[in-house]
Short mmCIF file of C-alpha atoms and ligand atoms in Angstrom, two decimals:
data_model
loop_
_atom_site.label_atom_id
_atom_site.label_comp_id
_atom_site.label_asym_id
_atom_site.label_seq_id
_atom_site.Cartn_x
_atom_site.Cartn_y
_atom_site.Cartn_z
CA UNK A 1 80.42 -50.20 33.54
CA UNK A 2 78.19 -48.11 35.79
CA UNK A 3 77.79 -44.50 34.72
CA UNK A 4 75.89 -41.38 35.71
CA UNK A 5 73.26 -40.87 33.04
CA UNK A 6 70.55 -38.37 32.16
CA UNK A 7 68.23 -39.62 29.42
CA UNK A 8 65.49 -37.36 28.07
CA UNK A 9 62.37 -39.07 26.77
CA UNK A 10 60.54 -36.58 24.57
CA UNK A 11 57.60 -38.95 24.00
CA UNK A 12 55.16 -37.76 21.28
CA UNK A 13 56.03 -34.10 21.76
CA UNK A 14 57.61 -31.38 19.58
CA UNK A 15 57.21 -31.01 15.84
CA UNK A 16 60.37 -31.03 13.73
CA UNK A 17 61.12 -27.32 14.08
CA UNK A 18 60.52 -27.30 17.82
CA UNK A 19 62.72 -30.35 18.22
CA UNK A 20 65.66 -28.95 16.26
CA UNK A 21 65.30 -25.70 18.20
CA UNK A 22 65.54 -27.60 21.48
CA UNK A 23 68.63 -29.45 20.28
CA UNK A 24 70.26 -26.14 19.30
CA UNK A 25 69.55 -24.78 22.78
CA UNK A 26 70.90 -27.90 24.47
CA UNK A 27 74.10 -27.67 22.42
CA UNK A 28 74.46 -23.97 23.22
CA UNK A 29 73.86 -24.32 26.93
CA UNK A 30 75.43 -27.70 27.74
CA UNK A 31 78.18 -27.61 30.31
CA UNK A 32 81.27 -29.68 30.84
CA UNK A 33 80.30 -32.85 32.75
CA UNK A 34 81.07 -36.54 33.09
CA UNK A 35 77.39 -37.40 32.87
CA UNK A 36 76.32 -39.41 29.85
CA UNK A 37 73.52 -37.42 28.21
CA UNK A 38 70.98 -39.16 25.99
CA UNK A 39 67.98 -37.72 24.17
CA UNK A 40 65.10 -39.75 22.75
CA UNK A 41 63.17 -37.71 20.16
CA UNK A 42 60.35 -39.10 18.01
CA UNK A 43 61.41 -41.32 15.08
CA UNK A 44 60.82 -38.65 12.42
CA UNK A 45 63.45 -36.37 13.95
CA UNK A 46 66.20 -38.89 14.61
CA UNK A 47 68.32 -38.54 11.48
CA UNK A 48 68.38 -34.74 11.47
CA UNK A 49 69.11 -34.60 15.17
CA UNK A 50 71.91 -37.11 14.76
CA UNK A 51 73.43 -34.80 12.16
CA UNK A 52 73.11 -31.85 14.52
CA UNK A 53 74.74 -33.75 17.39
CA UNK A 54 77.69 -34.63 15.14
CA UNK A 55 80.77 -35.40 17.20
CA UNK A 56 79.35 -34.16 20.52
CA UNK A 57 79.05 -36.53 23.48
CA UNK A 58 75.25 -36.47 23.46
CA UNK A 59 73.83 -39.84 22.47
CA UNK A 60 70.64 -40.61 20.62
CA UNK A 61 67.88 -43.01 21.67
CA UNK A 62 64.69 -44.22 20.03
CA UNK A 63 61.54 -44.67 22.09
CA UNK A 64 60.65 -48.13 20.79
CA UNK A 65 61.33 -50.62 17.99
CA UNK A 66 59.91 -53.84 16.53
CA UNK A 67 61.36 -57.19 17.52
CA UNK A 68 61.60 -58.57 13.97
CA UNK A 69 64.47 -57.90 11.62
CA UNK A 70 62.23 -56.62 8.78
CA UNK A 71 59.06 -57.55 6.94
CA UNK A 72 55.35 -56.93 6.60
CA UNK A 73 54.76 -54.95 9.79
CA UNK A 74 53.12 -51.78 8.53
CA UNK A 75 53.92 -48.76 10.62
CA UNK A 76 56.75 -50.37 12.54
CA UNK A 77 60.46 -49.52 12.79
CA UNK A 78 63.26 -52.09 12.93
CA UNK A 79 66.46 -51.88 14.95
CA UNK A 80 68.51 -51.94 11.73
CA UNK A 81 66.66 -48.83 10.56
CA UNK A 82 67.44 -47.10 13.84
CA UNK A 83 71.05 -48.17 13.65
CA UNK A 84 71.35 -46.87 10.08
CA UNK A 85 70.52 -43.32 11.24
CA UNK A 86 72.94 -43.39 14.15
CA UNK A 87 70.74 -44.36 17.09
CA UNK A 88 72.70 -45.78 20.03
CA UNK A 89 70.00 -46.65 22.61
CA UNK A 90 66.40 -47.86 22.52
CA UNK A 91 63.92 -47.27 25.34
CA UNK A 92 61.89 -50.46 25.75
CA UNK A 93 58.90 -51.36 27.85
CA UNK A 94 58.04 -47.84 28.95
CA UNK A 95 54.89 -47.96 31.06
CA UNK A 96 53.04 -46.03 28.33
CA UNK A 97 53.89 -48.83 25.88
CA UNK A 98 52.77 -51.41 28.43
CA UNK A 99 49.54 -49.56 29.22
CA UNK A 100 48.39 -48.18 25.85
CA UNK A 101 49.89 -50.75 23.48
CA UNK A 102 49.50 -53.86 25.59
CA UNK A 103 53.18 -54.71 25.60
CA UNK A 104 54.09 -57.26 28.23
CA UNK A 105 57.51 -58.20 29.54
CA UNK A 106 57.75 -61.28 27.31
CA UNK A 107 57.08 -59.26 24.15
CA UNK A 108 59.57 -56.67 25.35
CA UNK A 109 62.19 -59.37 25.98
CA UNK A 110 62.23 -60.13 22.21
CA UNK A 111 62.89 -56.48 21.51
CA UNK A 112 65.67 -56.38 24.12
CA UNK A 113 67.37 -59.30 22.41
CA UNK A 114 66.98 -57.79 18.94
CA UNK A 115 68.43 -54.46 20.08
CA UNK A 116 71.48 -56.19 21.57
CA UNK A 117 71.91 -58.41 18.50
CA UNK A 118 72.30 -55.22 16.45
CA UNK A 119 74.84 -53.70 18.83
CA UNK A 120 72.55 -51.06 20.33
CA UNK A 121 71.79 -50.62 24.02
CA UNK A 122 68.35 -51.25 25.49
CA UNK A 123 67.01 -49.05 28.27
CA UNK A 124 64.61 -51.54 29.84
CA UNK A 125 61.82 -49.87 31.84
CA UNK A 126 59.98 -51.45 34.72
CA UNK A 127 57.57 -50.07 37.27
CA UNK A 128 54.53 -50.82 39.39
CA UNK A 129 51.17 -49.08 39.42
CA UNK A 130 49.85 -47.27 42.49
CA UNK A 131 47.36 -50.06 43.08
CA UNK A 132 50.15 -52.64 43.05
CA UNK A 133 52.17 -50.57 45.52
CA UNK A 134 49.19 -50.06 47.80
CA UNK A 135 48.64 -53.82 47.79
CA UNK A 136 52.31 -54.31 48.68
CA UNK A 137 52.88 -56.13 45.40
CA UNK A 138 55.57 -53.78 44.11
CA UNK A 139 58.61 -55.98 44.75
CA UNK A 140 56.87 -58.97 43.24
CA UNK A 141 55.84 -56.99 40.13
CA UNK A 142 59.30 -55.56 39.55
CA UNK A 143 60.94 -58.94 40.09
CA UNK A 144 58.59 -60.44 37.50
CA UNK A 145 59.22 -57.65 34.98
CA UNK A 146 62.99 -57.93 35.39
CA UNK A 147 62.99 -61.72 35.12
CA UNK A 148 60.65 -61.89 32.13
CA UNK A 149 62.19 -59.01 30.25
CA UNK A 150 65.89 -59.56 30.86
CA UNK A 151 66.75 -62.99 32.19
CA UNK A 152 66.81 -64.58 28.73
CA UNK A 153 70.14 -62.77 28.33
CA UNK A 154 73.57 -64.16 29.07
CA UNK A 155 75.93 -62.26 31.39
CA UNK A 156 77.65 -60.32 28.64
CA UNK A 157 74.36 -59.24 27.12
CA UNK A 158 72.89 -58.15 30.45
CA UNK A 159 76.05 -56.22 31.14
CA UNK A 160 75.30 -54.08 28.09
CA UNK A 161 71.77 -53.11 29.22
CA UNK A 162 70.49 -50.13 31.15
CA UNK A 163 67.49 -50.42 33.44
CA UNK A 164 65.04 -47.66 34.32
CA UNK A 165 62.85 -48.07 37.38
CA UNK A 166 59.81 -45.88 36.82
CA UNK A 167 56.92 -46.26 39.24
CA UNK A 168 53.86 -45.69 37.04
CA UNK A 169 52.23 -43.50 39.70
CA UNK A 170 55.15 -41.06 39.47
CA UNK A 171 55.31 -40.65 35.69
CA UNK A 172 54.01 -37.30 34.50
CA UNK A 173 52.06 -36.87 37.73
CA UNK A 174 54.34 -34.48 39.58
CA UNK A 175 54.55 -37.10 42.31
CA UNK A 176 58.03 -38.55 42.86
CA UNK A 177 59.06 -41.65 44.73
CA UNK A 178 60.94 -40.57 47.84
CA UNK A 179 64.68 -41.17 47.70
CA UNK A 180 64.15 -44.01 50.21
CA UNK A 181 61.46 -45.66 48.11
CA UNK A 182 63.54 -45.36 44.95
CA UNK A 183 66.76 -46.52 46.59
CA UNK A 184 64.98 -49.50 48.15
CA UNK A 185 63.71 -50.64 44.75
CA UNK A 186 67.00 -50.06 42.97
CA UNK A 187 68.78 -52.14 45.60
CA UNK A 188 66.12 -54.83 45.19
CA UNK A 189 66.68 -54.88 41.40
CA UNK A 190 70.41 -55.35 41.96
CA UNK A 191 69.73 -58.15 44.44
CA UNK A 192 67.41 -59.86 41.95
CA UNK A 193 70.17 -59.69 39.31
CA UNK A 194 72.85 -60.86 41.75
CA UNK A 195 70.75 -63.89 42.70
CA UNK A 196 70.34 -64.97 39.07
CA UNK A 197 73.76 -63.90 37.73
CA UNK A 198 76.32 -62.53 40.19
CA UNK A 199 77.27 -59.50 42.28
CA UNK A 200 79.66 -58.14 39.66
CA UNK A 201 76.99 -57.91 36.98
CA UNK A 202 74.51 -56.51 39.52
CA UNK A 203 76.91 -53.80 40.60
CA UNK A 204 78.01 -52.92 37.08
CA UNK A 205 74.61 -52.26 35.57
CA UNK A 206 73.38 -48.65 35.52
CA UNK A 207 69.87 -48.26 36.94
CA UNK A 208 68.05 -44.99 36.27
CA UNK A 209 65.12 -43.64 38.21
CA UNK A 210 62.20 -42.08 36.33
CA UNK A 211 59.08 -40.33 37.52
CA UNK A 212 58.69 -36.54 37.74
CA UNK A 213 62.40 -35.94 38.21
CA UNK A 214 63.24 -32.24 38.15
CA UNK A 215 66.14 -30.12 39.39
CA UNK A 216 64.43 -29.61 42.78
CA UNK A 217 64.36 -33.33 43.63
CA UNK A 218 67.19 -34.73 41.50
CA UNK A 219 70.16 -34.20 43.80
CA UNK A 220 68.62 -36.19 46.64
CA UNK A 221 67.61 -39.01 44.30
CA UNK A 222 70.94 -39.15 42.48
CA UNK A 223 72.81 -39.18 45.78
CA UNK A 224 71.33 -42.59 46.59
CA UNK A 225 73.96 -45.31 46.23
CA UNK A 226 72.01 -47.48 43.78
CA UNK A 227 70.57 -44.70 41.60
CA UNK A 228 72.78 -43.91 38.62
CA UNK A 229 70.73 -41.18 37.02
CA UNK A 230 67.35 -40.43 35.57
CA UNK A 231 65.01 -41.12 32.70
CA UNK A 232 63.36 -37.75 32.34
CA UNK A 233 60.07 -36.95 30.61
CA UNK A 234 58.58 -33.49 31.18
CA UNK A 235 61.75 -31.77 32.38
CA UNK A 236 63.69 -32.96 29.32
CA UNK A 237 61.60 -30.60 27.17
CA UNK A 238 62.76 -27.56 29.17
CA UNK A 239 66.31 -26.80 28.20
CA UNK A 240 67.36 -25.12 31.46
CA UNK A 241 65.93 -27.90 33.60
CA UNK A 242 67.47 -30.59 31.42
CA UNK A 243 70.91 -28.98 31.57
CA UNK A 244 70.59 -28.51 35.33
CA UNK A 245 69.76 -32.19 35.70
CA UNK A 246 73.04 -33.10 34.01
CA UNK A 247 74.74 -31.05 36.78
CA UNK A 248 72.87 -32.71 39.64
CA UNK A 249 75.34 -35.45 40.55
C1 PEP B 301 59.10 -40.84 31.53
O1 PEP B 301 58.41 -40.58 30.56
O2 PEP B 301 59.86 -41.80 31.46
C2 PEP B 301 59.01 -39.99 32.71
C3 PEP B 301 59.65 -40.33 33.78
O3 PEP B 301 58.22 -38.86 32.62
P1 PEP B 301 58.16 -37.63 33.69
O4 PEP B 301 59.60 -37.27 34.00
O5 PEP B 301 57.42 -36.56 32.98
O6 PEP B 301 57.45 -38.16 34.88
#
């Protein structure tokens, strides 16, 4: 079912002490709200942060995983490992994974399936580059990423996924898609899903916007009918901004 969500992607930031400090501050300052709050710290911090979160409503995400169950994949992390330390969500296909680690939508689709098989929830990221937008290829690119990454799933499986639309040109750049640009793409993603599956699935799935979201631009973005929240990078490391974002609906 569609929900308002704020998910903080900490990327490769914060050592263990800084991370636990940030969690303490979030717990101290969080306010009553219906918004589902998720944080995605680096792997090394997950177990301790899970213990700190305890019975609170804040959920834990990992930033990636491997698509195999287990085996000789030095340096990789399986979904079962994530599950065993209490992770609920896994961010997949972030543009930084696509760009720096050559992940393509097909490879990400295997991870999506593995995450679902283990009862966790994928946050599937898609987004076009500035060049692709300038060449008016953005709808085509997003359609391709959505089809290749998610359309191997049956209705029930897709229903369990979250999607994050993150134009690459807006990530960490301070530049945000305008509410109209973001809304237009979110509506397009729903239409793409409705065409392949049905309107019910398309309307039920939560689609987050990501790309330099901060308190000063969040309200306008989150007011758009097809935007259900945000995947937040930079601002998720600033406790006051992060808390304010959870109050921006
Ligand atoms: C992200 O990493 O997913 C992101 C959107 O980063 P930022 O908010 O810093 O642009």
